């Protein structure tokens, strides 16, 4: 197994680890984003809460969660090792700085954007993950109500302390309400938006860089990958940050409570 | 032209250095940057001072010996070697900062001269093909397509000046190593030692203390021979492929 150590301990090997974990984290980002879109369903959070329960209980997802945490930890650990080693390769630096034109800011500041993403990630886990699993999150159940003709509407009931729900209804932790609450705070919205701009900056360079690290380059496909980097780097943050806005417009149920 | 020069002076590898100001006058626009430094050195010698040490050899842009980090860029404001840089690129009265290449793997020998033998050791580790000597073989004995021949030639034009290392924020040698690895990986002559070469050259590159590649492409932007990013991507592919499939356990 000497060769594995020598591969993983090499400069290229470390970048390989960054690229593989980075691309894996991007795939997770898409899953997360598509889940978040359930918040836009005008059903008092019924679909989103069902999805949240699935994501935090289903066995396969719990296993993937461990893989995800490992992915993050390996990405972060390797980032720290790489960034520190790289910084030591030119002790002292240049008096005149570096004025090479055409070098993207994104590519030079992956350590910075990554570290700030990490700060937000911790805040984010505190607000959502921790709250869902260990917090005093309110419990709700849903009942369908016929409304005139054919239309049915979902009625949301919040469970009081000690109250026993009617038999036959499913009780959910109201994760959608936590999201709604979080987005009431301007401070949270600002942090959330900044975090996604930073994530976008990380991905505009990171996505295409990962392919280069993996040794992929082709006249036909490389321009496509560069374009995709921008589409992902701009599109994913836009998707995430537009949800709180659209939630207010499309899902007014909470606002009326 | 009259110019103020801020030049890095350092007596030896182990002593501290600093930037020292000099003024040069009556510099012709048609002089090369190195000739301008020659004028300064003649002045210094006349005054009994220690002239500025800097590397140079062919002075026609083909050997890769000249270096100098000028005003924040390797080889100065244009993408050619310092020996081919002319003073008309600068303005009369300008202040020019001149530093040596800076990298852990390129220790300063004296003033602006650095020791680039780390590059030689990387080439010695595998940047060659082993052939039996004897009478010269027919040039067209092994057919090579024009496209491949051109690509391999482009990679082979690297003059090992080290501008890529000097420009990179990580002082990475990936463009230099990538050029040699890709050149030989493309050609039939390079096949027998292909995997061993990639593993050995990268191991030596790391041992010399060069940094990892962040794909910022500053090296590509500064390379006087226009070595392309494809060489670095190919190096990644060759090395990872070799590690995964060679018989070296
Ligand atoms: C949590 C904190 C994070 C830190 C500290 C971090 C740090 C870094 C650093 C320093 C690099 C560049 C290494 C280099 O080439 O010099 C990098 C690359 C990358 N990161 Fe992150 N990152 C973080 C989160 C993320 C996230 C959330 C994603 C994706 C959703 C991501 C995706 C990538 C990708 C795709 C690369 C490119 C790999 C390559 O250049 O080959 N990172 N990260
Ligand atoms: S002195 Fe030979 S390339 Fe400049």
Coordinates of C-alpha atoms in Angstrom, one line a residue, chain B:
Chain B
X1 CA 16.3 57.8 -20.3
X2 CA 16.9 58.3 -16.6
X3 CA 15.6 55.5 -14.3
X4 CA 15.5 54.7 -10.6
X5 CA 16.2 51.1 -9.9
X6 CA 15.3 49.3 -6.7
X7 CA 17.4 46.2 -6.8
X8 CA 17.6 43.2 -4.4
X9 CA 21.1 43.0 -3.0
X10 CA 22.1 39.9 -1.1
X11 CA 25.7 38.8 -0.4
X12 CA 25.1 35.1 -0.3
X13 CA 22.4 32.4 0.3
X14 CA 22.7 32.6 4.0
X15 CA 22.7 36.4 4.5
X16 CA 19.8 38.7 4.7
X17 CA 19.1 40.8 1.6
X18 CA 17.4 44.1 1.0
X19 CA 16.3 46.4 -1.8
X20 CA 18.8 49.1 -2.7
X21 CA 18.1 52.2 -4.8
X22 CA 20.3 53.1 -7.8
X23 CA 19.9 55.8 -10.4
X24 CA 21.0 55.1 -14.0
X25 CA 21.2 57.9 -16.7
X26 CA 21.6 58.1 -20.4
X27 CA 19.9 54.8 -21.1
X28 CA 19.0 54.3 -24.7
X29 CA 15.5 53.0 -25.6
X30 CA 17.1 50.4 -27.9
X31 CA 19.1 48.8 -25.1
X32 CA 17.9 45.5 -23.7
X33 CA 17.1 45.3 -20.0
X34 CA 20.3 43.4 -19.4
X35 CA 22.3 46.0 -21.3
X36 CA 20.8 48.6 -19.0
X37 CA 22.0 46.6 -16.0
X38 CA 25.5 46.3 -17.7
X39 CA 25.6 50.1 -17.7
X40 CA 24.8 50.2 -14.0
X41 CA 27.4 47.6 -13.3
X42 CA 30.1 49.4 -15.2
X43 CA 29.3 52.5 -13.1
X44 CA 29.4 50.5 -9.9
X45 CA 32.8 48.9 -10.9
X46 CA 34.2 52.4 -11.6
X47 CA 33.1 53.6 -8.2
X48 CA 34.7 50.5 -6.7
X49 CA 31.4 49.0 -5.6
X50 CA 30.3 45.4 -5.9
X51 CA 28.4 45.0 -9.2
X52 CA 24.9 43.4 -9.3
X53 CA 25.0 39.7 -10.0
X54 CA 22.4 38.4 -12.4
X55 CA 22.1 35.4 -14.7
X56 CA 22.4 35.6 -18.5
X57 CA 23.9 33.7 -21.3
X58 CA 22.6 33.7 -24.9
X59 CA 20.9 37.1 -24.7
X60 CA 18.7 36.0 -27.6
X61 CA 15.8 34.3 -25.9
X62 CA 16.7 30.7 -26.3
X63 CA 18.7 29.5 -23.4
X64 CA 16.4 30.3 -20.4
X65 CA 19.3 31.6 -18.3
X66 CA 18.1 35.2 -17.8
X67 CA 15.5 35.7 -15.1
X68 CA 14.6 38.8 -13.0
X69 CA 11.2 39.6 -11.4
X70 CA 10.6 43.1 -12.8
X71 CA 7.8 45.4 -11.4
X72 CA 5.8 42.4 -10.0
X73 CA 6.2 40.1 -13.0
X74 CA 8.7 37.5 -14.1
X75 CA 10.7 38.9 -17.2
X76 CA 8.9 42.2 -16.7
X77 CA 5.8 43.6 -18.4
X78 CA 5.8 41.6 -21.6
X79 CA 5.8 37.8 -22.2
X80 CA 9.3 37.5 -23.5
X81 CA 12.6 36.8 -21.8
X82 CA 14.4 39.6 -20.0
X83 CA 17.2 39.6 -22.5
X84 CA 14.7 40.4 -25.2
X85 CA 12.9 43.1 -23.2
X86 CA 13.8 46.5 -24.5
X87 CA 14.0 49.7 -22.5
X88 CA 11.4 51.4 -24.8
X89 CA 8.9 49.4 -22.8
X90 CA 9.6 51.7 -19.8
X91 CA 9.0 55.4 -19.4
X92 CA 11.7 58.0 -18.8
X93 CA 11.9 58.7 -15.0
X94 CA 10.2 55.4 -14.1
X95 CA 11.1 53.5 -10.9
X96 CA 11.7 49.8 -11.6
X97 CA 11.8 47.2 -8.9
X98 CA 14.0 44.2 -9.7
X99 CA 13.9 41.1 -7.5
X100 CA 15.2 37.5 -7.9
X101 CA 12.9 34.6 -8.7
X102 CA 11.5 33.7 -5.3
X103 CA 10.8 30.1 -4.3
X104 CA 12.0 27.8 -1.6
X105 CA 13.3 25.5 -4.4
X106 CA 15.2 28.4 -6.0
X107 CA 17.6 29.7 -3.2
X108 CA 19.3 33.0 -3.9
X109 CA 23.0 32.5 -4.8
X110 CA 23.8 36.2 -4.8
X111 CA 21.7 39.4 -5.6
X112 CA 19.4 38.5 -8.5
X113 CA 20.9 35.1 -9.3
X114 CA 19.1 32.0 -8.0
X115 CA 20.1 28.3 -8.0
X116 CA 17.7 26.5 -10.4
X117 CA 19.5 23.1 -10.2
X118 CA 16.3 21.7 -8.7
X119 CA 15.0 21.8 -12.3
X120 CA 18.0 19.7 -13.4
X121 CA 17.4 17.1 -10.7
X122 CA 13.8 16.8 -11.8
X123 CA 14.9 16.2 -15.4
X124 CA 17.5 13.7 -14.2
X125 CA 14.8 11.8 -12.4
X126 CA 13.1 10.9 -15.6
X127 CA 12.9 13.6 -18.2
X128 CA 14.7 11.6 -20.9
X129 CA 14.4 8.5 -23.1
X130 CA 16.9 5.7 -22.8
X131 CA 18.2 4.5 -26.2
X132 CA 21.1 2.4 -27.2
X133 CA 23.8 4.4 -28.8
X134 CA 25.4 3.3 -32.1
X135 CA 25.1 4.5 -35.6
X136 CA 22.5 7.2 -36.2
X137 CA 19.1 5.8 -37.1
X138 CA 16.9 6.8 -40.0
X139 CA 15.0 10.0 -39.1
X140 CA 11.8 8.7 -40.5
X141 CA 12.0 5.2 -39.1
X142 CA 9.2 5.8 -36.7
X143 CA 6.3 7.6 -38.3
X144 CA 4.8 10.3 -36.1
X145 CA 1.7 12.3 -37.3
X146 CA 2.1 16.0 -37.9
X147 CA -0.3 17.0 -35.2
X148 CA 1.5 15.0 -32.6
X149 CA 4.9 16.1 -33.8
X150 CA 3.8 19.8 -33.6
X151 CA 2.2 19.4 -30.1
X152 CA 5.3 17.5 -28.8
X153 CA 7.5 20.2 -30.3
X154 CA 5.5 23.0 -28.6
X155 CA 6.0 21.3 -25.2
X156 CA 9.7 20.8 -26.0
X157 CA 10.2 24.6 -26.5
X158 CA 10.3 25.1 -22.7
X159 CA 13.6 26.7 -21.9
X160 CA 13.4 26.0 -18.2
X161 CA 13.8 29.6 -17.2
X162 CA 11.6 29.2 -14.2
X163 CA 9.2 32.1 -14.9
X164 CA 6.3 29.7 -14.2
X165 CA 7.6 29.0 -10.7
X166 CA 8.3 32.7 -10.1
X167 CA 4.7 33.7 -11.2
X168 CA 2.8 31.0 -9.3
X169 CA 1.5 31.9 -5.8
X170 CA 2.4 28.4 -4.7
X171 CA 5.8 28.4 -6.5
X172 CA 4.7 25.3 -8.3
X173 CA 6.7 23.7 -11.1
X174 CA 3.8 22.0 -12.7
X175 CA 4.1 23.8 -16.0
X176 CA 7.8 23.0 -16.3
X177 CA 7.3 19.3 -15.4
X178 CA 4.1 19.1 -17.4
X179 CA 5.9 20.3 -20.5
X180 CA 8.5 17.5 -20.4
X181 CA 6.0 14.8 -19.3
X182 CA 3.5 15.6 -22.1
X183 CA 6.2 15.9 -24.7
X184 CA 7.5 12.5 -24.0
X185 CA 4.1 10.9 -23.4
X186 CA 3.0 12.0 -26.8
X187 CA 5.9 10.4 -28.7
X188 CA 6.5 6.7 -29.4
X189 CA 10.0 7.0 -28.0
X190 CA 8.6 8.0 -24.7
X191 CA 6.4 5.0 -24.2
X192 CA 8.7 2.4 -22.5
X193 CA 9.5 4.7 -19.6
X194 CA 6.2 6.6 -19.5
X195 CA 4.8 5.5 -16.1
X196 CA 8.1 5.4 -14.3
X197 CA 8.9 8.8 -15.6
X198 CA 5.7 10.4 -14.4
X199 CA 6.1 8.9 -10.9
X200 CA 9.8 9.7 -10.6
X201 CA 9.6 13.3 -11.9
X202 CA 6.7 14.2 -9.6
X203 CA 8.4 12.6 -6.6
X204 CA 11.5 14.7 -7.3
X205 CA 9.4 17.9 -7.9
X206 CA 7.7 17.5 -4.5
X207 CA 11.0 16.6 -2.8
X208 CA 12.6 19.8 -4.1
X209 CA 9.9 21.9 -2.3
X210 CA 7.8 23.2 -5.2
X211 CA 4.1 23.9 -4.3
X212 CA 0.9 22.3 -5.6
X213 CA -1.0 23.6 -8.6
X214 CA -4.1 25.7 -7.9
X215 CA -4.9 26.1 -11.6
X216 CA -4.7 29.9 -11.4
X217 CA -2.8 29.8 -14.8
X218 CA -0.4 32.6 -13.8
X219 CA 2.4 30.4 -15.2
X220 CA 0.7 30.1 -18.5
X221 CA 0.2 33.9 -18.6
X222 CA 3.9 34.5 -18.0
X223 CA 5.6 31.7 -20.0
X224 CA 7.9 33.3 -22.7
X225 CA 7.4 30.1 -24.8
X226 CA 3.6 30.0 -24.5
X227 CA 3.6 26.5 -23.0
X228 CA -0.1 25.8 -22.5
X229 CA -2.3 24.7 -19.6
X230 CA -2.9 21.4 -21.5
X231 CA 0.6 20.4 -20.3
X232 CA -0.4 20.6 -16.7
X233 CA -3.7 18.8 -17.2
X234 CA -1.7 16.1 -19.1
X235 CA 0.7 15.9 -16.2
X236 CA -2.2 15.3 -13.7
X237 CA -3.5 12.6 -16.0
X238 CA -0.1 10.9 -16.6
X239 CA 0.8 10.9 -12.9
X240 CA -2.6 9.8 -11.5
X241 CA -2.8 7.1 -14.3
X242 CA 0.7 5.9 -13.6
X243 CA 0.1 5.7 -9.8
X244 CA -3.1 3.7 -10.3
X245 CA -1.8 1.3 -13.0
X246 CA 2.0 0.9 -12.7
X247 CA 3.6 -2.1 -11.2
X248 CA 5.3 0.0 -8.6
X249 CA 3.6 -1.0 -5.3

